[in-house]
XYZ file of C-alpha atoms in Angstrom:
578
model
C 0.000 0.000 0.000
C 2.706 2.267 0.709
C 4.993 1.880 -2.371
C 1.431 1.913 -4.381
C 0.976 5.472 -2.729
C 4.987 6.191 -3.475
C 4.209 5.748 -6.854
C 1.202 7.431 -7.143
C 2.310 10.746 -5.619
C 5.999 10.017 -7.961
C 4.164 10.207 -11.012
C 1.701 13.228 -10.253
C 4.886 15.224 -8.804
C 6.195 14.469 -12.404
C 3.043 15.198 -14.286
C 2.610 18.602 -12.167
C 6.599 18.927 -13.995
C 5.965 18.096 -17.372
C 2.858 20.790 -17.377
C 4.959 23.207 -15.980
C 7.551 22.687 -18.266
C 5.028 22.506 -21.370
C 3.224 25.732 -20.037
C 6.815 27.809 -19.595
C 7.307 26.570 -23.296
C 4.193 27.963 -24.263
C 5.131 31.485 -22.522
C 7.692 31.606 -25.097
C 6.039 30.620 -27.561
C 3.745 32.999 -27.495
C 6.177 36.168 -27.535
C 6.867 35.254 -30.886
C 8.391 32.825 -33.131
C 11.762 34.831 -33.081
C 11.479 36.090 -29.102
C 11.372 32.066 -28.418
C 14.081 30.956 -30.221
C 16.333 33.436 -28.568
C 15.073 32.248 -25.313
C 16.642 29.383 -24.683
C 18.920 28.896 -21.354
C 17.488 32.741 -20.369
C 13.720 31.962 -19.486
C 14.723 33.031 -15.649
C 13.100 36.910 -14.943
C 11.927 37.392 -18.398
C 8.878 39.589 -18.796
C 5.797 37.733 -20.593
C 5.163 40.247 -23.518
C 3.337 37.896 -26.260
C -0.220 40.017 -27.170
C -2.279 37.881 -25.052
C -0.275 38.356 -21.798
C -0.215 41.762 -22.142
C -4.571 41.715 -22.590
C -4.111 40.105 -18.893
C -2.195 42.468 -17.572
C -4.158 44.492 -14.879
C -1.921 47.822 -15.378
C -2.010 47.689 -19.516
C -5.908 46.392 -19.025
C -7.172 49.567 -16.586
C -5.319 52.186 -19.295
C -6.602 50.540 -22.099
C -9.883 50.917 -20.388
C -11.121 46.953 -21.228
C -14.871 46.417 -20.131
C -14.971 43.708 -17.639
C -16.726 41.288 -20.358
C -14.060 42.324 -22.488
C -11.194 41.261 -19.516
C -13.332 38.175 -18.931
C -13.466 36.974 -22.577
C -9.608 37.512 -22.842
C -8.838 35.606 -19.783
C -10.840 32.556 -21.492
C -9.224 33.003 -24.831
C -6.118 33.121 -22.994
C -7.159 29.811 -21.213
C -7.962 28.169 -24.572
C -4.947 29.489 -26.690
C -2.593 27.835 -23.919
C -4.363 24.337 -24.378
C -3.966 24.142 -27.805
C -0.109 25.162 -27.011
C -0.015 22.849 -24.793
C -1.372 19.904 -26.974
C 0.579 20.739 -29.947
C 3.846 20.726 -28.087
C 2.976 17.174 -26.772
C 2.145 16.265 -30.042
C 6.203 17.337 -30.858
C 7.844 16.321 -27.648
C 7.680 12.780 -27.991
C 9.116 13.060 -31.635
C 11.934 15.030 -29.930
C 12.914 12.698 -27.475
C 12.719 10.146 -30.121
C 15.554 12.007 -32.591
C 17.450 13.055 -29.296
C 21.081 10.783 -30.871
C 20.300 12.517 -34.489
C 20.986 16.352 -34.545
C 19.714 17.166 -37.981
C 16.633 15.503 -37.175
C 15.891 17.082 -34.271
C 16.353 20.505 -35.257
C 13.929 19.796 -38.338
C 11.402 18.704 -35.753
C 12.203 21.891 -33.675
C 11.830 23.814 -36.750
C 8.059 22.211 -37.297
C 7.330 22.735 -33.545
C 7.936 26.839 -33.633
C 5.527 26.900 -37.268
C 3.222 25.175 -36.161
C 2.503 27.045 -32.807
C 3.097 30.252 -34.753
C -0.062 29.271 -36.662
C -1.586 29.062 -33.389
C -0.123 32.361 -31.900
C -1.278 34.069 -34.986
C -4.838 32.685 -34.812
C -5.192 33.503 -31.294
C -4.245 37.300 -31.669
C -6.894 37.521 -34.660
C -9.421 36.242 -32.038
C -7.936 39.029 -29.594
C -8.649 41.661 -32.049
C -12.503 41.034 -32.696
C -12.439 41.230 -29.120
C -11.620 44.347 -28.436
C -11.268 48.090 -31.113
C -8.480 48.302 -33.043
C -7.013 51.802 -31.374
C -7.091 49.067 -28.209
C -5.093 46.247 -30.005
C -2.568 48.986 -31.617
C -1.935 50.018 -28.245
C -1.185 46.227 -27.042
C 0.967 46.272 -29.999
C 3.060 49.465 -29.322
C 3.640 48.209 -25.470
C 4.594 44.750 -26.871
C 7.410 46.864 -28.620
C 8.220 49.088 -25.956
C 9.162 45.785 -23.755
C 11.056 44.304 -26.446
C 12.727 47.260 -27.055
C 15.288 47.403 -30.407
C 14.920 43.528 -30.955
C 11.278 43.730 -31.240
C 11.976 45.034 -34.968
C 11.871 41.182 -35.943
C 8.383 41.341 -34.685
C 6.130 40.414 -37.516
C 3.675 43.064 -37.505
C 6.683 45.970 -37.075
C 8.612 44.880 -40.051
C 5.210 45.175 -41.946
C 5.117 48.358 -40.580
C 8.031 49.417 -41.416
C 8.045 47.888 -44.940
C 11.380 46.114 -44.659
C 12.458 43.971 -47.586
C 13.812 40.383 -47.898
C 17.139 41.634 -47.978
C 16.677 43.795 -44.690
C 15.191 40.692 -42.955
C 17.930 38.176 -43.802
C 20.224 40.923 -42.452
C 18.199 40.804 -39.080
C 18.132 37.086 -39.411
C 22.195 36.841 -39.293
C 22.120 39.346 -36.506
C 20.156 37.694 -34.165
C 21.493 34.759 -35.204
C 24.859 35.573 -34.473
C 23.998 36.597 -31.244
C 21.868 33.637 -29.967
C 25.009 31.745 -30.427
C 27.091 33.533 -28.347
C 24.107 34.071 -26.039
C 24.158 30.454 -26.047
C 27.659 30.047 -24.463
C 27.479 32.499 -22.023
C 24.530 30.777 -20.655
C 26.447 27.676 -20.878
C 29.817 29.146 -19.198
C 27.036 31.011 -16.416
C 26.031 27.726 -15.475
C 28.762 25.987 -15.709
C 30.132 28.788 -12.952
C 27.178 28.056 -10.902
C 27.630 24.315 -10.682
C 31.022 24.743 -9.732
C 31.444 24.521 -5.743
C 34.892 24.597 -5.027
C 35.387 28.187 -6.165
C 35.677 30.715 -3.492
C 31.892 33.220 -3.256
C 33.840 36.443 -4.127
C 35.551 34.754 -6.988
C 32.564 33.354 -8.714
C 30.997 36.771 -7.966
C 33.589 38.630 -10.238
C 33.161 36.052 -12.715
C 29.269 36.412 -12.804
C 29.728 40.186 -13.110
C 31.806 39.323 -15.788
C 29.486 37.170 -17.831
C 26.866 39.983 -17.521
C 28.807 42.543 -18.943
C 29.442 40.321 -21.571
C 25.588 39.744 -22.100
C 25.096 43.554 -22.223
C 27.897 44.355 -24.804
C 26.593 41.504 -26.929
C 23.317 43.087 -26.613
C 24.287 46.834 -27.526
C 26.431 44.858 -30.631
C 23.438 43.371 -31.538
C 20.994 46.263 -31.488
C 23.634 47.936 -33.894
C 23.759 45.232 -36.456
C 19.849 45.146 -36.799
C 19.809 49.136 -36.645
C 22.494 49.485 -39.327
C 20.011 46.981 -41.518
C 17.617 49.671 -41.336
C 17.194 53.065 -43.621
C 17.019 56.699 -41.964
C 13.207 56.717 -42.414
C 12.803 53.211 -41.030
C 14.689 53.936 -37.682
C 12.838 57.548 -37.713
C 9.554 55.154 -37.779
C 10.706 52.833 -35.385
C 11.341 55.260 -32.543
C 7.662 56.940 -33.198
C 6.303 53.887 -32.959
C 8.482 52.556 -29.594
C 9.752 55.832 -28.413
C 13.141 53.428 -28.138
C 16.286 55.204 -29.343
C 17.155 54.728 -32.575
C 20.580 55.812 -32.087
C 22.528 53.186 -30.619
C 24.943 52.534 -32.807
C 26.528 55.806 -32.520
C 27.181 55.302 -28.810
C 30.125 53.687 -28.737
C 31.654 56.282 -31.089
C 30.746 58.443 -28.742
C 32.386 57.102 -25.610
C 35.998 57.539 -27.436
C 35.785 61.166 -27.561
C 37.463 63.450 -25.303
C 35.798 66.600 -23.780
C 37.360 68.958 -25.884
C 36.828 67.178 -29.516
C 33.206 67.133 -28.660
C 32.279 70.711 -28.212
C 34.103 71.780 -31.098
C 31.497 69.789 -33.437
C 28.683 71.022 -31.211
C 28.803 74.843 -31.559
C 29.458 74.410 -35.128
C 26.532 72.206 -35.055
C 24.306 75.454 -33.349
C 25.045 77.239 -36.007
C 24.914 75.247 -39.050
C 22.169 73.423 -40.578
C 19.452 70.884 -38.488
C 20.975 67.593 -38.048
C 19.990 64.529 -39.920
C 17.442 62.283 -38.405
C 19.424 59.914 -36.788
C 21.619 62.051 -34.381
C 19.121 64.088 -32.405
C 19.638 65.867 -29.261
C 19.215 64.411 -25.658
C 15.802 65.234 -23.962
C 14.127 64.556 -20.607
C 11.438 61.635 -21.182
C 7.832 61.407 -19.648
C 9.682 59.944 -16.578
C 11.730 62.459 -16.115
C 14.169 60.814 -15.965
C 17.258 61.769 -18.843
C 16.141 59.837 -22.355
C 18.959 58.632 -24.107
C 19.608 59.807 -27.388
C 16.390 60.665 -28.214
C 16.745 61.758 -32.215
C 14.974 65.129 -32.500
C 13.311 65.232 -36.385
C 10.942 67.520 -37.995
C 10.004 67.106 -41.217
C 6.778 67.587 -43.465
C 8.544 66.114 -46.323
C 10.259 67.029 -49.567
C 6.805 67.385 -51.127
C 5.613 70.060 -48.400
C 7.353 73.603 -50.042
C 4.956 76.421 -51.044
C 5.306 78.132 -54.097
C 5.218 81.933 -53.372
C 1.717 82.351 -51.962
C 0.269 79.183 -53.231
C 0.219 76.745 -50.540
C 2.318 73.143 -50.816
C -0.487 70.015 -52.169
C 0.575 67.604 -49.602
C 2.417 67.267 -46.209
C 3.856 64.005 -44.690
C 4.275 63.873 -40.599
C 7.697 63.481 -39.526
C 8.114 64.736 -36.216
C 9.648 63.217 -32.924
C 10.410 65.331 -29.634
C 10.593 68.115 -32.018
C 9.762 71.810 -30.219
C 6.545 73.261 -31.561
C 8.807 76.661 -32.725
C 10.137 74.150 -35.185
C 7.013 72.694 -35.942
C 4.686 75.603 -36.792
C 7.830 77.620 -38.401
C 7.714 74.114 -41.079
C 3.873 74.034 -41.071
C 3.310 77.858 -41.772
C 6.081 77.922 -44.367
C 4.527 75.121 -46.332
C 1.005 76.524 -46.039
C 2.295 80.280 -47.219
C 1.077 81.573 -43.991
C 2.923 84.690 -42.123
C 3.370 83.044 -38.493
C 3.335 85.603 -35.619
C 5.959 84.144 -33.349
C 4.989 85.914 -30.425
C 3.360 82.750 -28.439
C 4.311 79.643 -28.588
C 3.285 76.161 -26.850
C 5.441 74.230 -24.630
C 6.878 71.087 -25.156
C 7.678 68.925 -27.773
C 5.211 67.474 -30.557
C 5.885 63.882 -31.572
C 3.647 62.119 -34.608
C 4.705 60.078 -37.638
C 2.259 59.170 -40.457
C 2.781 58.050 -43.823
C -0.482 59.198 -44.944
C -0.102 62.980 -47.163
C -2.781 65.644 -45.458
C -3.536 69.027 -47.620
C -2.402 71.984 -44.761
C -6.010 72.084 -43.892
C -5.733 68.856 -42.842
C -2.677 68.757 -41.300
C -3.920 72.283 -39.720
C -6.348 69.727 -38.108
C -3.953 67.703 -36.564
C -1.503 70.285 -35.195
C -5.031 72.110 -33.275
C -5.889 68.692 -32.022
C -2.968 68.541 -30.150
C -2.266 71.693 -29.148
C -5.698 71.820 -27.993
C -4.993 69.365 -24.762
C -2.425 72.026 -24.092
C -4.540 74.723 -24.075
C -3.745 76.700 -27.303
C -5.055 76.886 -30.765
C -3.443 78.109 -34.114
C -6.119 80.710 -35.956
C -5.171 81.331 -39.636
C -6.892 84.762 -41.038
C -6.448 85.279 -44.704
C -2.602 84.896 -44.833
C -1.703 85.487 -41.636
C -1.886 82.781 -38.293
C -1.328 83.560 -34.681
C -1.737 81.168 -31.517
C -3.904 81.881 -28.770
C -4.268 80.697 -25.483
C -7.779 79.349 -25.390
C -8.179 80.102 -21.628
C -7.864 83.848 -22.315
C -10.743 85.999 -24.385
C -10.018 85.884 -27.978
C -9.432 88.880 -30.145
C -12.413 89.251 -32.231
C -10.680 90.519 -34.878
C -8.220 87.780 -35.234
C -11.181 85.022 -35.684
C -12.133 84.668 -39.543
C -15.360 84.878 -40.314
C -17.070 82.617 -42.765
C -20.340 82.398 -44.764
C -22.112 78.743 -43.574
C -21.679 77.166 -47.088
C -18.079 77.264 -46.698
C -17.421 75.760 -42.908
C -16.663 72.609 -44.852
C -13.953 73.839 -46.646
C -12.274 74.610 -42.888
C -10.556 72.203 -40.496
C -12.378 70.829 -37.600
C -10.547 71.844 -34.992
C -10.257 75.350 -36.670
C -11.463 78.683 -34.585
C -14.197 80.669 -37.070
C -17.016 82.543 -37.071
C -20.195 82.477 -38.880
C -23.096 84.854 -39.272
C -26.001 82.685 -39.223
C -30.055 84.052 -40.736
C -32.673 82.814 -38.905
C -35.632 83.937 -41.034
C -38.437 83.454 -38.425
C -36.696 81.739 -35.817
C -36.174 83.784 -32.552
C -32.508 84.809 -32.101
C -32.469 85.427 -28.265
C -34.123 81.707 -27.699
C -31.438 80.289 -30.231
C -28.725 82.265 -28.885
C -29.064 79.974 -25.417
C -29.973 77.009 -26.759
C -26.930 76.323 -29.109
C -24.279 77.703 -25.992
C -24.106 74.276 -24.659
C -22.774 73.178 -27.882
C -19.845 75.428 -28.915
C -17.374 73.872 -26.299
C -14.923 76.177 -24.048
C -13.454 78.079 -26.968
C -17.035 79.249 -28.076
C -19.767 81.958 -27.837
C -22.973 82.899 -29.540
C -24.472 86.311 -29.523
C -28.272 87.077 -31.220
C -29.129 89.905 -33.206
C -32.652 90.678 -32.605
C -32.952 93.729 -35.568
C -31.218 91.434 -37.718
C -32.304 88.328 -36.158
C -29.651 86.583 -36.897
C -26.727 84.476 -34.441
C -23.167 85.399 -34.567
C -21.433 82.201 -33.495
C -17.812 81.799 -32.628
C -16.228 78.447 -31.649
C -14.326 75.223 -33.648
C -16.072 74.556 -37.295
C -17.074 71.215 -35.897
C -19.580 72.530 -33.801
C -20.327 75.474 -35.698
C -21.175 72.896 -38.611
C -23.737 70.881 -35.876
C -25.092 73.781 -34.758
C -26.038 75.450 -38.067
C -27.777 71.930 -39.643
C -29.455 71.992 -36.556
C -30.866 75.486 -36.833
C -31.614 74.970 -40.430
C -33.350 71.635 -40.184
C -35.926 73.598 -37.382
C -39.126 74.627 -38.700
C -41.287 76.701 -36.705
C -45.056 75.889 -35.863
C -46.809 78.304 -38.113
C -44.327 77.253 -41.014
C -45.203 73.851 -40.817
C -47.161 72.433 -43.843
C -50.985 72.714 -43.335
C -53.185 69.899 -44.927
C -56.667 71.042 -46.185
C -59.567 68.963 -46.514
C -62.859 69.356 -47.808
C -66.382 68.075 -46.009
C -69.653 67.774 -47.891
C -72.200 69.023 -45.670
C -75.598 67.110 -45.582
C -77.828 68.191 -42.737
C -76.526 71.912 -41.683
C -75.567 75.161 -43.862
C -72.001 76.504 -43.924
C -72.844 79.421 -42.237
C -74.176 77.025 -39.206
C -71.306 74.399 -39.176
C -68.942 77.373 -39.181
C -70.346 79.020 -36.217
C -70.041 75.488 -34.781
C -66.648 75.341 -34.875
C -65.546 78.448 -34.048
C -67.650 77.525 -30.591
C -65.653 74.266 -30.474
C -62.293 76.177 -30.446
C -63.355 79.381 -28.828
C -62.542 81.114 -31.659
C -64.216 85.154 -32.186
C -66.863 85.134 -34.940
C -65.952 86.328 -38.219
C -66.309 90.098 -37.986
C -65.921 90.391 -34.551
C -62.352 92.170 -33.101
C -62.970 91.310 -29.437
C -64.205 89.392 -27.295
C -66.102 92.461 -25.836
C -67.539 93.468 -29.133
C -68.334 89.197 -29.497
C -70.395 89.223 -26.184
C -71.912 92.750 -26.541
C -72.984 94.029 -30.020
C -72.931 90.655 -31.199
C -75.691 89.289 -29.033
C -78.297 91.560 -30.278
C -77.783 91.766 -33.371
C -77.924 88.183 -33.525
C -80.956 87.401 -31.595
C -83.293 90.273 -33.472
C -82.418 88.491 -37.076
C -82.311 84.640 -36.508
C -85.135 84.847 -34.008
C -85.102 86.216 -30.501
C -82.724 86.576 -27.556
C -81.230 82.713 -27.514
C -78.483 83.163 -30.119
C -77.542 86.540 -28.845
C -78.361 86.356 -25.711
C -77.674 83.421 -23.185
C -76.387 80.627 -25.356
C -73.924 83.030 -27.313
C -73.841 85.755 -24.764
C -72.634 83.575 -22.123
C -69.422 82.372 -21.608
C -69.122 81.256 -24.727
C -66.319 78.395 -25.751
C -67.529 74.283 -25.522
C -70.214 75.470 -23.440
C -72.243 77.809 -26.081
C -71.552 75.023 -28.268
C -73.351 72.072 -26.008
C -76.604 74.255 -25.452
C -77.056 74.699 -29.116
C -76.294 71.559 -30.171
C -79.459 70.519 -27.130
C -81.681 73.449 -28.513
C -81.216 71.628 -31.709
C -82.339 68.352 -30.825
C -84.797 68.723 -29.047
C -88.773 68.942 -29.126
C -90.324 71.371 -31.838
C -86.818 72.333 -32.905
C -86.846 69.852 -35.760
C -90.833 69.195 -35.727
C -91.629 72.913 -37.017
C -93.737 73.324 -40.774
C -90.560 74.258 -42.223
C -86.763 75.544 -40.940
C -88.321 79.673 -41.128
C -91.502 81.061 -38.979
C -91.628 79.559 -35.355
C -89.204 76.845 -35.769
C -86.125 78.862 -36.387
C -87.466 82.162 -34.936
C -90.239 81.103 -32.462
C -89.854 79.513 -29.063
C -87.906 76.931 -30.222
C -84.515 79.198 -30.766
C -86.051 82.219 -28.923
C -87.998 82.898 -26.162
C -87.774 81.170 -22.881
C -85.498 78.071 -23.808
C-alpha cells in the first residue's frame, strides 16, 4: 500500500513537472516565433510580452480601459490558446525525445514545432482583435514593442510596418542569429560557474559580473547590427512607434571622444544646418528621468514647399520630440502663412504618419494637439497667430465665414459664422446652441437682424447650423386642407359650430367684448329672438355655447316645425324662454 501510494504521488509530482515545463514553453512561444528561439537557457526573470499576456495584464488592461466582459473573454481566450499550445507541443515532444542521438533531425522537428505554434499564436491574436477596437489592439501592440525594445523590430507586424524587404530581414536574421550563439555560451559558461562549488563566493561573484557585462555588450552589438540593416526613415519610424532610441549605434563612437573634440562639433553644429534624423539631441522623457539619445526630427517632407503664396499640395508627418517653434515655423512655411511668433506652446510634438494631409488637414492635426495644451493656431487670410484658449479671444483675429463654406475649414479650426434665422427667434437660439460650442465658443443674437453670430471650432459650428436649419417653426409647418360635404346643416351654421368648439371670435368680430356685446343683439333680433344673442352666445361662450345649441337643436319642436323659417327657427324653439 505504501509503495502503491509512493508511486502514485511520484508520477503526479512528475506530471505537475511536465505541465509546468510545457506551459513555460508555451510562454515563449507565445512572444513570438523569433522572441522564443532566442530564449533558450534565459527563461529566468523574463517579462511575458506575447499580445495575449499583455490583454491580462491588470496595469495595460485599466489604461486601455477593457470592459470587464471584455477582460473576462480575454482571460478565457487566454485559457484556450494555452491548451492548444499545450497539446501541440505534446504532439512534438515525444518526436523530440525520439531524434534526441540525431541532430539534424531534431532541429527539423524543432523547426516544425515553432511553425506550427506560430499558426496558433497568430490565430489567437486575430481572435484578440474582434475582441476588443483596433485603437485598443494597436496600443497592445506598441507596449509589446516598448518591452522588447530594439529587438522587437523582428516582430512580424513591425517589419510590416516598417516595410522592410527580404534583404533587410535576412540581415536581421544573421544578426540575431549571431547573437543567440554567443548568447548560447554564455549561458552555458554562467552555469557551468554556478555548478562549480569549489570556487571561493567572491571569486565566482567577479566572474558572474563578468558574464553579464558580456551579455550587455553583446546586446548593444546586436541592437547595432539590426539598426544598421535599417534606412534613416525606417529607424525615424521605429522610434515613433516605440519611443526606443534609434541611435545606438553611434554610442560607442561616442564614448571615445574626449571633452574637448566634442564641443568643437557642437557649436558648429548650433550654427549650421538641423541635423539629420538619426543624431538628435538628448531630452528629458515622460519619466523624467534623462532619455537617451532621443533623435529630434521635424520634417513635413520634400513634397511640403509652397510656391510663393500658393500653398504646398501635400504634407507628410515626420516629427519626434521636435519643439513646436520648429514645428509651426515648417507648417506655416509650407502653407504660405505669415506666423506671428509671439506665443508659442510648450513642449515637444511627436507624430509620424505616412499618410499625405492638404495643410487644412494637417492644420487639423496640429489644433488637435495643441488643444490638450490649451492653445489653438487661428489662420486669417494669410496670416496665423496662436492663442491661449483660456484667455478671451481677439475678435478681430477670428475669420469669419459664410455657412456654405465651414466645410472647406478644419475641424478643430477657430471661425465665425453669421447665421439668418428667417423666423426663428434669435435670443431663444442664442441659449440654446451655448451648450454646444465647447470652451473656446460663444454665440451672440441679433434681434434687428435676427440673426446668431457664433464663434467656436467649425465642428460645432457645422452641428449647430444643420441643426438650426433643419428647425421649422409651428406656423411654417405644412398645413393639410380637406374638404367636407355638408348634408344636414348650412355653412354658415357648421362654421359658427366650430368656431364655438375652439373658442374662436366670430368672423367680424375684433374682441371678445364686441363678441359678447354688439354681437348678441344683433344676432338674436335676425335669426329669431334673444337665444343666439343672448344666453347661449352671450354667455361664456367656448364648448359650453356650443353644447346648449347643439341641445336646442335636438330637441322637441326644434326639428318638428312646418318648415326651418316662422316659429321653428325664430319662435320659441330658438327664442324665447329656452
Amino acid at each position: 500500500m505504501e509503495v502503491t501510494i509512493m508511486k502514485t504521488s511520484t508520477f503526479s509530482l512528475l506530471s505537475r513537472f511536465t505541465v509546468a515545463a510545457l506551459v513555460l514553453a508555451i510562454t515563449w512561444a507565445d512572444t513570438d516565433t523569433s522572441q522564443a528561439q532566442r530564449s533558450r537557457g534565459r527563461s529566468r526573470g523574463r517579462s511575458r510580452d506575447g499580445l495575449m499576456d499583455l490583454a491580462r495584464d491588470r496595469d495595460i488592461g485599466a489604461e486601455l480601459k477593457f470592459t470587464d466582459e471584455q477582460a473576462e473573454s480575454i482571460g478565457e481566450l487566454r485559457d484556450k490558446s494555452r491548451s492548444g499550445m499545450i497539446e501541440k507541443y505534446q504532439s512534438f515532444s515525444d518526436r523530440i525525445e525520439a531524434a534526441k542521438d540525431d541532430d539534424a533531425e531534431r532541429t527539423k522537428i524543432e523547426a516544425e514545432r515553432t511553425a506550427a505554434v506560430a499558426v496558433l499564436r497568430k490565430a489567437s491574436e486575430a481572435d484578440l482583435a474582434k475582441l476588443i477596437s483596433a485603437e485598443q489592439f494597436r496600443a497592445l501592440q506598441v507596449h509589446q514593442l516598448k518591452r522588447r525594445g530594439v529587438a522587437g523590430i523582428q516582430t512580424e507586424w513591425v517589419t510590416v510596418e516598417l516595410k522592410l524587404t527580404d534583404d533587410q530581414k535576412k540581415k536581421l536574421e544573421t544578426a540575431v542569429s549571431g547573437y543567440d550563439q554567443q548568447q548560447q555560451t554564455l549561458t552555458e559558461s554562467r552555469s557551468a560557474l554556478f555548478r562549480n562549488r569549489d570556487l571561493p563566493r567572491d571569486e565566482r561573484d567577479k566572474k558572474f559580473q563578468a558574464l553579464e557585462a558580456q551579455r550587455k555588450e553583446l546586446g548593444q552589438k546586436r541592437d547595432q547590427a539590426i539598426l544598421g540593416a535599417l534606412t534613416a526613415e525606417q529607424k525615424t519610424q521605429f522610434q515613433a512607434l516605440s519611443g526606443v532610441s534609434a541611435t545606438a549605434e553611434a554610442k560607442p563612437a561616442a564614448t571615445t571622444k574626449s571633452a574637448a573634440t566634442e564641443a568643437k562639433p557642437a557649436a558648429t553644429k548650433s550654427a549650421a544646418a538641423p541635423a539629420p534624423a538619426d543624431r538628435g539631441a538628448k531630452v528629458v522623457g515622460n519619466d523624467g528621468e534623462p532619455a537617451a539619445a532621443v533623435a529630434v526630427v521635424a520634417s513635413f517632407g520634400p513634397q511640403a514647399v509652397a510656391k510663393g503664396s500658393t500653398p504646398a499640395k501635400t504634407l507628410k508627418f515626420n516629427f519626434v520630440q521636435a519643439p513646436w517653434s520648429d514645428v509651426l515655423k515648417l507648417f506655416t512655411d509650407a502653407a504660405a502663412l505669415t506666423w506671428d511668433r509671439e506665443l508659442v506652446p510648450p513642449g515637444t510634438f511627436t507624430y509620424f504618419d505616412s499618410k499625405e494631409y492638404t495643410p487644412t488637414e494637417a492644420l487639423n492635426v496640429l489644433n488637435g494637439a495643441m488643444l490638450q495644451k490649451g492653445f489653438i493656431l487661428v489662420r486669417r487670410d494669410r496670416f496665423a497667430v496662436v492663442l491661449n484658449v483660456d484667455n478671451p479671444v481677439p475678435p478681430n483675429l477670428v475669420p469669419t465665414v459664410v455657412p456654405t463654406e465651414i466645410s472647406d475649414r478644419a475641424s478643430n479650426e477657430l471661425i465665425r459664422v453669421v447665421m439668418p434665422l428667417e423666423e426663428k427667434d434669435a435670443g431663444k437660439a442664442a441659449e440654446e446652441v451655448a451648450d454646444l460650442l465647447g470652451p473656446q465658443g460663444k454665440a451672440v443674437a441679433l434681434s434687428v437682424a435676427n440673426s446668431l453670430v457664433v464663434t467656436g471650432l467649425a465642428k460645432n459650428l457645422s452641428e449647430i447650423y444643420a441643426a438650426l436649419k433643419s428647425y421649422i417653426p409651428e406656423e411654417e409647418k405644412d398645413v393639410e386642407y380637406e374638404a367636407f360635404v355638408l348634408k344636414n346643416v348650412s355653412a354658415i351654421s357648421a362654421e359658427e359650430m366650430i368656431r364655438d368648439l375652439f373658442g374662436l371670435q366670430p368672423r367680424g368680430v375684433q374682441n371678445v367684448s364686441g363678441a359678447s356685446g354688439g354681437g348678441g343683439s344683433s344676432r338674436g333680433s335676425s335669426r329669431g329672438g334673444s337665444s343666439r344673442g343672448g344666453s347661449s352666445r352671450g354667455g361664456s361662450g367656448g364648448f359650453g355655447g356650443f353644447a346648449a345649441m347643439m341641445q336646442q337643436r335636438r330637441g322637441g319642436s326644434s326639428r318638428g316645425g312646418s318648415s326651418r323659417g316662422g316659429s321653428s327657427r325664430g319662435g320659441s324653439s330658438r327664442g324665447g324662454d329656452s
